[in-house]
CSV table of C-alpha atoms and ligand atoms in Angstrom, one decimal:
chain,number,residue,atom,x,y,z
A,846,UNK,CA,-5.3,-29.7,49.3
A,847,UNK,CA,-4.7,-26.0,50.4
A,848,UNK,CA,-6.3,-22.8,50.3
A,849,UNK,CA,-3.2,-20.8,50.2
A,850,UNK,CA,-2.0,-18.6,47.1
A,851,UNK,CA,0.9,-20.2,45.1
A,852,UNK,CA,4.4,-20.1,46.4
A,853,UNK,CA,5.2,-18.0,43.2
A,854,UNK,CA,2.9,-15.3,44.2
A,855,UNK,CA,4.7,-15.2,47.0
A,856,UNK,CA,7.4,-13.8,45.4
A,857,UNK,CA,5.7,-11.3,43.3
A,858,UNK,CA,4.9,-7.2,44.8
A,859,UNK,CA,2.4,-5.2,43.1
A,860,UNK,CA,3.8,-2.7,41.3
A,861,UNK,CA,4.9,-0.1,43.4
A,862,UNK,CA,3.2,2.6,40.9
A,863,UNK,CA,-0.2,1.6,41.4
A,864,UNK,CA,0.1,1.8,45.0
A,865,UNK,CA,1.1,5.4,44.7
A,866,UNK,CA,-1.5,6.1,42.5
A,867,UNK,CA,-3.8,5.0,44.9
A,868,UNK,CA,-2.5,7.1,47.4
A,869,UNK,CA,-2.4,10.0,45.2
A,870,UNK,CA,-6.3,9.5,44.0
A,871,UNK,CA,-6.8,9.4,48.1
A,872,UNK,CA,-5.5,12.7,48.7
A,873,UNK,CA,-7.1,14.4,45.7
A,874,UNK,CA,-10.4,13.3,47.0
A,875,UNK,CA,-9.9,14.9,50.6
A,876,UNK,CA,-9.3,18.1,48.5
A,877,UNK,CA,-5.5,18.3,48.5
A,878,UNK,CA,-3.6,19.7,45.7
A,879,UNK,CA,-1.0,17.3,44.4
A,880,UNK,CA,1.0,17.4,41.9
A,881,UNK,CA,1.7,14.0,40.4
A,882,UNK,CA,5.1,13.0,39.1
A,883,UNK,CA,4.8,9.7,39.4
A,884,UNK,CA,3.1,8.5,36.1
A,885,UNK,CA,5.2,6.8,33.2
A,886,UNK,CA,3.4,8.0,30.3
A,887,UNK,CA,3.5,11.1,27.7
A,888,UNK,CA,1.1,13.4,28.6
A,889,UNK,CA,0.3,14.1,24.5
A,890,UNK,CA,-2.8,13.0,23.2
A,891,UNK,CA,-2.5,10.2,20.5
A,892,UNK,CA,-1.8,11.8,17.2
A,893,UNK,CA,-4.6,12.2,15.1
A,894,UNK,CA,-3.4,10.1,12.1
A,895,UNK,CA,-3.3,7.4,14.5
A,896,UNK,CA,-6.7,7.9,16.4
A,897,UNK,CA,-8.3,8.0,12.7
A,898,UNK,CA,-6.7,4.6,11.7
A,899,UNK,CA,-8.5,3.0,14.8
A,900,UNK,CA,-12.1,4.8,13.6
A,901,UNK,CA,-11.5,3.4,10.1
A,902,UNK,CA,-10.8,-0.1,11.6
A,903,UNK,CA,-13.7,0.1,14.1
A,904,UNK,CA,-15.4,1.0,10.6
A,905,UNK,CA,-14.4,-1.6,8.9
A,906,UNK,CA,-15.1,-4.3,11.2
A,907,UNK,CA,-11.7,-5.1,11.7
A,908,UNK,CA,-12.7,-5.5,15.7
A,909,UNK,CA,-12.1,-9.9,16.2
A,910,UNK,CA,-9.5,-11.8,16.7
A,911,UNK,CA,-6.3,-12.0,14.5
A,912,UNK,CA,-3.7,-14.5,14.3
A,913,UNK,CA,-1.7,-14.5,17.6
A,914,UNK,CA,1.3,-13.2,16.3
A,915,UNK,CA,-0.5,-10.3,15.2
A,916,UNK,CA,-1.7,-9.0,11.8
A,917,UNK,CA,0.5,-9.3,8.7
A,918,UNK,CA,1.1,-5.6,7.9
A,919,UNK,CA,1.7,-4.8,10.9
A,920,UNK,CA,4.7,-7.2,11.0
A,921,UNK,CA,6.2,-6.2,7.9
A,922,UNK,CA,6.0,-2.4,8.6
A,923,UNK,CA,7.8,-3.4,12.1
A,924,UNK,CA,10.5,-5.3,9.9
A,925,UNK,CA,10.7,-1.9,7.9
A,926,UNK,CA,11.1,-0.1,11.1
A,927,UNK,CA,13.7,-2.3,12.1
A,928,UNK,CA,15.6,-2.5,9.1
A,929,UNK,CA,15.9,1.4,9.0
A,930,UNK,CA,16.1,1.8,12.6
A,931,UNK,CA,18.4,-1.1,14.1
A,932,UNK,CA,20.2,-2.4,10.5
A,933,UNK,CA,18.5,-5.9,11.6
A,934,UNK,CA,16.4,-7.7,9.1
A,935,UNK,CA,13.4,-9.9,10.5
A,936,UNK,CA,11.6,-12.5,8.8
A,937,UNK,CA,8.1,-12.5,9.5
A,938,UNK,CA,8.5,-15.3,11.9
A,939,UNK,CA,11.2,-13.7,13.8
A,940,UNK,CA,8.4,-10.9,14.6
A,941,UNK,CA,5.4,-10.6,17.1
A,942,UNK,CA,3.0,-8.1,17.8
A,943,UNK,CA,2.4,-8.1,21.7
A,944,UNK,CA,-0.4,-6.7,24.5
A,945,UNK,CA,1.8,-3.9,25.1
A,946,UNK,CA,5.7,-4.0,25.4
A,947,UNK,CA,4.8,-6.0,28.8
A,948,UNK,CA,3.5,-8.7,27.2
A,949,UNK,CA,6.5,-9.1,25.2
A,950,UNK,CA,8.5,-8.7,28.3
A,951,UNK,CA,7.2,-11.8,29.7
A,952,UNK,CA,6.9,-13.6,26.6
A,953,UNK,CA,10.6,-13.6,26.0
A,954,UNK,CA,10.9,-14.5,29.6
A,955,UNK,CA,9.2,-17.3,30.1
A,956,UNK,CA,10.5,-18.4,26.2
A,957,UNK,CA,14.4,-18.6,27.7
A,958,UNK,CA,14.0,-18.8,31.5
A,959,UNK,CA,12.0,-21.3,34.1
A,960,UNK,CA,12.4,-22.9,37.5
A,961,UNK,CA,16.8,-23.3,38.3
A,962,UNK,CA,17.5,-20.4,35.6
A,963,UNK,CA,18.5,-16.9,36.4
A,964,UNK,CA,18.2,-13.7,34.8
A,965,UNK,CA,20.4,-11.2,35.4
A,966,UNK,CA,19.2,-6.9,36.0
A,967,UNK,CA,21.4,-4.3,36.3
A,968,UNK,CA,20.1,-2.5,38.8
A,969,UNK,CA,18.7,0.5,39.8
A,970,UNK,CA,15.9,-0.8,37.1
A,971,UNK,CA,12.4,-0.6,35.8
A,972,UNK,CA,10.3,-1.7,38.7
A,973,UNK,CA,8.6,-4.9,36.6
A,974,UNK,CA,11.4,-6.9,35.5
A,975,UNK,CA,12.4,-8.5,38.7
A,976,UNK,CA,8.9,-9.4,39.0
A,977,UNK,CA,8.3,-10.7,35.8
A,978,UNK,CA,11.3,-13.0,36.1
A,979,UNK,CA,9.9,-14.4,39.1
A,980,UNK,CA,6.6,-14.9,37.4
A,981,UNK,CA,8.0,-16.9,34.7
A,982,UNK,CA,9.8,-19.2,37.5
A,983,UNK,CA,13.3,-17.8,37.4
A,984,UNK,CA,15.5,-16.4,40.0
A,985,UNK,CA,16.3,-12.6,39.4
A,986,UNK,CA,19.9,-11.5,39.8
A,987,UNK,CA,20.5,-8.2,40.8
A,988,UNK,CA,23.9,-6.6,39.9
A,989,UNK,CA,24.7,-2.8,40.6
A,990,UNK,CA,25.2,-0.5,37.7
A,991,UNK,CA,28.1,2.2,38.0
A,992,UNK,CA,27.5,5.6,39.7
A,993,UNK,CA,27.1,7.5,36.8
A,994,UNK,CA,24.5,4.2,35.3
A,995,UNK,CA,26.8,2.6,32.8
A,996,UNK,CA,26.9,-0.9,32.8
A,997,UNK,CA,29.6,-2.8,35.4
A,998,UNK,CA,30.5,-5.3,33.1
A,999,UNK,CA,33.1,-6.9,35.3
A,1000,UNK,CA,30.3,-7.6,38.0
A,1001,UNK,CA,27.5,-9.0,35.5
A,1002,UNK,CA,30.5,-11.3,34.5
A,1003,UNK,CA,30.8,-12.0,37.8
A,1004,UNK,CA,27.2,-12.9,38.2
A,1005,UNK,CA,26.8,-15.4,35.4
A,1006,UNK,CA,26.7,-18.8,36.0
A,1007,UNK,CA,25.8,-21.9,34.4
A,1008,UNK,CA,22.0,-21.1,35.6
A,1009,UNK,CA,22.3,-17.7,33.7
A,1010,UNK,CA,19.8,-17.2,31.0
A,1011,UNK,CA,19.8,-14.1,29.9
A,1012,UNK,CA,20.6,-10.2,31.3
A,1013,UNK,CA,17.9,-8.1,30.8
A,1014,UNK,CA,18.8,-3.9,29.2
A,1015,UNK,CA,16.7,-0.7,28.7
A,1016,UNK,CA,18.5,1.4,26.6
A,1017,UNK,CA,17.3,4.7,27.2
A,1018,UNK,CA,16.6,3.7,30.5
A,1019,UNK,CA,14.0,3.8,33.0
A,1020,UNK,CA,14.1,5.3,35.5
A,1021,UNK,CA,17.6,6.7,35.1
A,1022,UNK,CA,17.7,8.3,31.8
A,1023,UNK,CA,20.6,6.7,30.5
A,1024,UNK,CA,21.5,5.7,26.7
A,1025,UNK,CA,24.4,3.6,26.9
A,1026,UNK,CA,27.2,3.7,24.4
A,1027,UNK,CA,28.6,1.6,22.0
A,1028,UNK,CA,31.3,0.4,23.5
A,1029,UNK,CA,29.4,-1.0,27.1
A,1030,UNK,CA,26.7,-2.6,24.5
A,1031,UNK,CA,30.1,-4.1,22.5
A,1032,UNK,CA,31.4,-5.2,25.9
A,1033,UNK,CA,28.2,-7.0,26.9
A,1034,UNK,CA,27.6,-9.0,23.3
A,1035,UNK,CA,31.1,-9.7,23.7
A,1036,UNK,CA,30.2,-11.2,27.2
A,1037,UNK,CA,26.8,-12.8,25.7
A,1038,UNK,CA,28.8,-14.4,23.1
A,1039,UNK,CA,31.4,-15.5,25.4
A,1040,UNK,CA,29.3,-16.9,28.3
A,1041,UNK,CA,26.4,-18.3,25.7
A,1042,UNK,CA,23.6,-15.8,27.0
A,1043,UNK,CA,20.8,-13.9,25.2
A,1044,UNK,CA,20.2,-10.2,26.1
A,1045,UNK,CA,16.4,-8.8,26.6
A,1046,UNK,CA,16.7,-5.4,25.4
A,1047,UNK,CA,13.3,-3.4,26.2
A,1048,UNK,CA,13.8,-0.4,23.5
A,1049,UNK,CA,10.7,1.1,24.0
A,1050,UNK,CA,12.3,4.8,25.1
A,1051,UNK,CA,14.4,4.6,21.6
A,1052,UNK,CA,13.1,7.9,20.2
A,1053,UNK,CA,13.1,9.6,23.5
A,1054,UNK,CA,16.8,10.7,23.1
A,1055,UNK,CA,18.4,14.2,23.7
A,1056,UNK,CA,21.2,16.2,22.4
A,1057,UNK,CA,24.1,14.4,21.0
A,1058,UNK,CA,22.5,11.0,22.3
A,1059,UNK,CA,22.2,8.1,19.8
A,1060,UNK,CA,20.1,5.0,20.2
A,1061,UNK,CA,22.0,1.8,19.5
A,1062,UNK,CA,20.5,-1.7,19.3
A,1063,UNK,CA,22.4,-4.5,20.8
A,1064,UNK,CA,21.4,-6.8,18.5
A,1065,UNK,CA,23.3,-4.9,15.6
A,1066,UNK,CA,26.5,-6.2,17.0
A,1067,UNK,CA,27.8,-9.2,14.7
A,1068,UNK,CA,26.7,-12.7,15.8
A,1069,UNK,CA,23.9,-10.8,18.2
A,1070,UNK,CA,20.6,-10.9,16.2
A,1071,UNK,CA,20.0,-14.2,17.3
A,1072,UNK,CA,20.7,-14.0,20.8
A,1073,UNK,CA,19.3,-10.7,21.5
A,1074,UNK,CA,15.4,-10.4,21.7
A,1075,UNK,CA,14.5,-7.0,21.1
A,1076,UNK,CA,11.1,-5.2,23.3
A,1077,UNK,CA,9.9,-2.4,21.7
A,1078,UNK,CA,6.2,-0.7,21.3
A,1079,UNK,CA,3.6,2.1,20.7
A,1080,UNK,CA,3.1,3.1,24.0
A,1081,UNK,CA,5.7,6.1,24.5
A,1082,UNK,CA,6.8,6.8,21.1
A,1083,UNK,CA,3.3,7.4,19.7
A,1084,UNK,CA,1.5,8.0,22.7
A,1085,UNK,CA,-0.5,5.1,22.9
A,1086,UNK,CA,-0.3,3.4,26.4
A,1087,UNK,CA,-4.0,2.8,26.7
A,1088,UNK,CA,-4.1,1.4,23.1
A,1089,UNK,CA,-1.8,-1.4,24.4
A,1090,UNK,CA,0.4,-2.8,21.9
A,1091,UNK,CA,3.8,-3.7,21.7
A,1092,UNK,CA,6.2,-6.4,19.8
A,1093,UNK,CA,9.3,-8.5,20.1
A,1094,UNK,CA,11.8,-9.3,17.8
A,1095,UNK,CA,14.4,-12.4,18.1
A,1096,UNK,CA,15.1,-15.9,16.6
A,1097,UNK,CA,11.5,-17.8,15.8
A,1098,UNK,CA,11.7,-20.3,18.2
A,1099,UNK,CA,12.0,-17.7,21.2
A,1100,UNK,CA,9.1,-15.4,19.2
A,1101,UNK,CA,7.3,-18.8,18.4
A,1102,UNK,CA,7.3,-19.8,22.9
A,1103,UNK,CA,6.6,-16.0,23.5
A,1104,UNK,CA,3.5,-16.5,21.0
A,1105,UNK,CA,2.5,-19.3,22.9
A,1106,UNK,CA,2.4,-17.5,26.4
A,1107,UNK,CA,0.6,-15.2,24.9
A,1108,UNK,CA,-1.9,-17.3,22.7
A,1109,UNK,CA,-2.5,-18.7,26.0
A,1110,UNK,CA,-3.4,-16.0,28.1
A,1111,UNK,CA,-4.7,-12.9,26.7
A,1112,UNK,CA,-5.2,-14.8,22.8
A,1113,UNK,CA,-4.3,-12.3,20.2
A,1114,UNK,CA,-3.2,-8.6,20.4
A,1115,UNK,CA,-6.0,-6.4,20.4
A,1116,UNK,CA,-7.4,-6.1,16.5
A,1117,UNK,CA,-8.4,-2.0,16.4
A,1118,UNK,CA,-4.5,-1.1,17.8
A,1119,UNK,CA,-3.1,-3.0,15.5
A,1120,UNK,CA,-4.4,-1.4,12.4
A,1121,UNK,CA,-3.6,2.0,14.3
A,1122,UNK,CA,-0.4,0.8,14.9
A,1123,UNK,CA,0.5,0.3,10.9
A,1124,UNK,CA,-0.4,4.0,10.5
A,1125,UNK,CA,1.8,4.9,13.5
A,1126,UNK,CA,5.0,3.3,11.7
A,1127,UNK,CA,3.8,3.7,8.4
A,1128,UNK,CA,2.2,7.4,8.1
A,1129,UNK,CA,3.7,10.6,9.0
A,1130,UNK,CA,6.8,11.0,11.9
A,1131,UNK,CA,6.4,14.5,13.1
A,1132,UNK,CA,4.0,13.9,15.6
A,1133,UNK,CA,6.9,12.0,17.1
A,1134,UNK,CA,9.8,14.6,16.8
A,1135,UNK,CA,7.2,17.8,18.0
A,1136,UNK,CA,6.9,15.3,21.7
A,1137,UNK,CA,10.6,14.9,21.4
A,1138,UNK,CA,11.1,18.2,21.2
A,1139,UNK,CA,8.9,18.9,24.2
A,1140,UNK,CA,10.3,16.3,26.6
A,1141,UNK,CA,13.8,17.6,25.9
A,1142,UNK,CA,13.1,21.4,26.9
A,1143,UNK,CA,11.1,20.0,30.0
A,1144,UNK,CA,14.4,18.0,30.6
A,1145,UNK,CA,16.4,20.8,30.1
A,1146,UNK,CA,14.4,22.8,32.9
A,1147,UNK,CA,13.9,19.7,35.2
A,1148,UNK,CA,17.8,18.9,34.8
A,1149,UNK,CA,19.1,22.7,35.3
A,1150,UNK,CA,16.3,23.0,39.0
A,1151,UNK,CA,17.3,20.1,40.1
A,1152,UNK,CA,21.0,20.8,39.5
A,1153,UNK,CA,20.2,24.1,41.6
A,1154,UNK,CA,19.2,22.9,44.7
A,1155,UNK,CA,22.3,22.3,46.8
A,1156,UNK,CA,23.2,18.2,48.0
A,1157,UNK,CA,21.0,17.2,45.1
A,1158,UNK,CA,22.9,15.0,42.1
A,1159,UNK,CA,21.6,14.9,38.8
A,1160,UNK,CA,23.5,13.2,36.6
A,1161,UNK,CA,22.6,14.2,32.7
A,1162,UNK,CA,19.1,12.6,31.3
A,1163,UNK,CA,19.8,11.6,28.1
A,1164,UNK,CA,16.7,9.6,27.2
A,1165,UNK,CA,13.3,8.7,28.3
A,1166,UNK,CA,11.4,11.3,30.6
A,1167,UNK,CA,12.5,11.0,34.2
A,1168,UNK,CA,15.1,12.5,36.2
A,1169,UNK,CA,16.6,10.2,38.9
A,1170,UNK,CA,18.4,12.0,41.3
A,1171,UNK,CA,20.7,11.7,44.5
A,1172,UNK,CA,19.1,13.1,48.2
A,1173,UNK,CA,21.5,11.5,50.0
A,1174,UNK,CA,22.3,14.7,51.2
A,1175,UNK,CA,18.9,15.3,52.6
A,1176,UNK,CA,18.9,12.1,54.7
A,1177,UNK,CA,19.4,11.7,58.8
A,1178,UNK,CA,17.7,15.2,58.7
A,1179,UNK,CA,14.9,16.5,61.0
A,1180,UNK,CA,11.8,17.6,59.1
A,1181,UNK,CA,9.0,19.1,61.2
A,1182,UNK,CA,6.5,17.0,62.1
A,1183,UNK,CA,8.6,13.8,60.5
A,1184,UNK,CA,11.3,13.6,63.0
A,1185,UNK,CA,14.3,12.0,61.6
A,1186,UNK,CA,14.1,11.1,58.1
A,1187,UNK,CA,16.3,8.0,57.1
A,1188,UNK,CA,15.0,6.5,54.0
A,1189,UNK,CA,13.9,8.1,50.1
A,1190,UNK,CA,10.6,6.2,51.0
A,1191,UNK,CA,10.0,8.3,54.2
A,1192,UNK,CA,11.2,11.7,52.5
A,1193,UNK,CA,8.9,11.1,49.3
A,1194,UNK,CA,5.6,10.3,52.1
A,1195,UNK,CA,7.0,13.7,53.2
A,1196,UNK,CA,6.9,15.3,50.4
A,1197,UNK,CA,3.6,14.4,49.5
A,1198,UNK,CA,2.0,14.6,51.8
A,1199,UNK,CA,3.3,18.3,53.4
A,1200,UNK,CA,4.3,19.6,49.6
A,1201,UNK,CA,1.8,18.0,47.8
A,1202,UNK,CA,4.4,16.2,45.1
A,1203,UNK,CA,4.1,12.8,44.5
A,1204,UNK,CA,7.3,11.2,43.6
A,1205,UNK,CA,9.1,7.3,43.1
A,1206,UNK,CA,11.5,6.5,46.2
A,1207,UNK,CA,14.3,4.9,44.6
A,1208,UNK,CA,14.1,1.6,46.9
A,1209,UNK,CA,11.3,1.4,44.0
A,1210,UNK,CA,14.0,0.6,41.4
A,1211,UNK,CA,16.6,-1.0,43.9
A,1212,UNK,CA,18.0,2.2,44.4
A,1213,UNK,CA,18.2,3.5,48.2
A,1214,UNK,CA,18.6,7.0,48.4
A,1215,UNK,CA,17.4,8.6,44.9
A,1216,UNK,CA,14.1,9.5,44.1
A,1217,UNK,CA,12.5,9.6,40.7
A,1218,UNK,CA,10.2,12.1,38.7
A,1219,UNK,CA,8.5,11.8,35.6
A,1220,UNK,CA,8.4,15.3,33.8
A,1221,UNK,CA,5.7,13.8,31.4
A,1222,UNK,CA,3.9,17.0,32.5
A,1223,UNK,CA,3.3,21.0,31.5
A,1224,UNK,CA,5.7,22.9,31.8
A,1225,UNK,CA,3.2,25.0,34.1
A,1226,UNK,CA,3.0,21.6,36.4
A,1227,UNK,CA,6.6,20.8,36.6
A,1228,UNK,CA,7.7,24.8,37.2
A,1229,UNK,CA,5.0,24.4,40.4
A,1230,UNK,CA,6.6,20.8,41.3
A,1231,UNK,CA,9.9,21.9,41.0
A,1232,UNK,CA,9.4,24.6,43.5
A,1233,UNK,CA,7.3,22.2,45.8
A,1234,UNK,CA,10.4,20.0,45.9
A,1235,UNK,CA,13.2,22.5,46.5
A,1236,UNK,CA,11.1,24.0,49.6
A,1237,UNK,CA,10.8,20.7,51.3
A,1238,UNK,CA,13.5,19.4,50.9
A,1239,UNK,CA,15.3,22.9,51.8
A,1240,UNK,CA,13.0,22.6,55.0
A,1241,UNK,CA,15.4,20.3,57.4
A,1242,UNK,CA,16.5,22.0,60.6
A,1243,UNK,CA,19.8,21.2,60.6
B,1412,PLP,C1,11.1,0.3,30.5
B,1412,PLP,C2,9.7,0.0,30.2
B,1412,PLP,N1,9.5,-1.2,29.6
B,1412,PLP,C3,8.2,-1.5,29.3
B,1412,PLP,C4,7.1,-0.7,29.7
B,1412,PLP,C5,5.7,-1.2,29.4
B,1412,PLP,O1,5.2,-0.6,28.3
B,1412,PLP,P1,3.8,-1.0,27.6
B,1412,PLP,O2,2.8,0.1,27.9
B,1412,PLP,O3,4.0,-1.1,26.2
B,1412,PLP,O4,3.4,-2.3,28.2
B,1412,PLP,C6,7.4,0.5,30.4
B,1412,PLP,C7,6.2,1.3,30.8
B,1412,PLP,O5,6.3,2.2,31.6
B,1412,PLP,C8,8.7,0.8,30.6
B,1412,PLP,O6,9.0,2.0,31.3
């Protein structure tokens, strides 16, 4: 008998995030004035076609428990969606509604992958998957993405084994911004095909595209619908992180396990979201396009300042709503009052706490030297960031 927290803990962080956020609450209460790029959601209220659908269902009673896949019309407007969307037809088995896009994250996980699997990431990538992988039992295999993000497809072959499960995507990506093309999603069903893999793809960013960008679904590919389990949800698209729903698509007996994770842990998706959630896919789209709009001139400013200060790279955000960008250049600097600073870590705790922005080292997402910002904010806030950031980082002595 022991006392001691579970070998798999061990191997699990808390999310880097939070602990920011903590920080950040910390300062603000001393008095200081930060401003905080370090928050993953849109800064838009719900749409009100949405918020009224949750009333009506609070209304109506509909506030129990549904069936653990979630409620029927909410499945059959997500096989809709991903008829239109993806060109993939569901049956109603092949879909479940999820406690946010997370839940369906770990759902598929622990459905393809336990203790002597591995899952491979291309990294730099969204700071819970490694995690999550762990959680379900499996050893997370981290394999480098190009320098301009694109998937090395010659190195995640390299990776697979015969303990390979699965390679997990985002596509558009957190935190780099990247959409990837058709022909690196071709090369990696090819290679899923090949090697006898399935693909997560977490989709969640899909309508946060810019310019000429195009979402693709992996699963579109021929002889991919089956091995690919698709991770989508309300939270960015509609605006909806607190109302915690998401959903996963793939072949019934992977949505079936992920149902059963799920039916065993947090029971059924909660009831008041869902019926929300069949207005959100169902009812009017503008809501959706008038935030895209809005992210894509903030990216446009946030890309074109951060292009402007000198040693920073910026490659081109074409989805989601972060920049991730290169201070390489500002490293092995002197910064008053710092000393030498060596590491993205150290020059984001400078940052904060002499500018007053709070930002995401990259080490965050397996990527040493970059340093990520969410421009889920005003215009107003990110102009005032923007300057913060070019003044410190400006600030080295030599
Ligand atoms: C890439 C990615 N996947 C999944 C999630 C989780 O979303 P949800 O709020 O639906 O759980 C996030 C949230 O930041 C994300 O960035």
């Amino acid at each position: 008998m022991s006392t001691t927290l579970s070998t798999r803990m061990a191997a699990v962080k808390m999310s880097p995030t939070t602990a920011l956020f903590g920080k950040v609450e910390e300062l603000r209460r001393k008095g200081e004035d930060i401003v905080s790029l370090n928050v993953g959601e849109p800064d838009f209220p719900t749409p009100d076609n949405i918020k009224e659908a949750g009333i009506r269902a609070i209304n109506e009673n509909f506030t129990k428990y549904t069936t653990g896949n979630g409620i029927a019309p909410l499945r059959e407007a997500i096989i809709e969606k991903m008829k239109k969307d993806n060109g993939v037809t569901y049956e109603m088995n092949e879909v479940a509604v999820t406690v946010g896009a997370k839940q369906a994250l770990f759902g598929a996980l622990c459905a393809v992958a336990g203790e002597g699997d591995e899952v491979i990431i291309p990294i730099p990538c969204y700071v819970s998957y490694p995690d999550m992988v762990a959680l379900a039992g499996a050893k997370p295999v981290l394999v480098k993405r190009k320098d301009d993000f694109s998937l090395d497809l010659e190195a995640i072959e390299s990776a697979i084994n015969e303990h390979t499960k699965a390679v997990i995507i985002c596509t558009p990506d957190n935190p780099t911004g990247k959409v990837y093309g058709e022909d690196e999603l071709k090369g990696l069903s090819d290679l899923a095909i090949s090697r006898d893999i399935f693909v997560i793809s977490d989709e969640i960013y899909e309508k946060i595209i810019y310019g000429e960008n195009r979402h693709k679904s992996i699963s579109a590919f021929e002889g991919m619908k089956d091995r690919t389990i698709v991770v989508n949800g309300f939270s960015k698209t509609y605006s909806m992180t607190g109302w915690r729903l998401g959903y996963v698509c793939g072949r019934a007996d992977v949505i079936g396990a992920a149902v059963k994770v799920q039916s065993q842990t947090t029971t059924t998706p909660p009831s008041i979201s869902q019926y929300a959630a069949v207005e959100a896919l169902c009812g009017p789209q503008d809501s959706v396009e008038l935030m895209r709009s809005e992210f894509e001139k903030r990216r446009d400013f946030v890309q074109e300042k951060l292009r402007g200060i000198p040693g920073v790279i910026c490659h081109e955000i074409q989805g989601a709503f972060y920049a991730f960008f290169d201070i390489r250049a500002f490293l092995g600097k002197e910064y008053e009052g710092y000393g030498i600073i060596d590491d993205d870590t150290r020059l984001c705790e400078y940052l904060l706490e002499k500018y007053g922005v709070a930002m995401m080292p990259g080490s965050a997402y397996f990527a040493p030297g970059f340093v990520r910002i969410s421009f889920a904010s005003s215009m107003e806030v990110l102009k005032k960031a923007l300057s913060r950031i070019e003044s410190g980082l400006k600030a080295h002595k030599c």
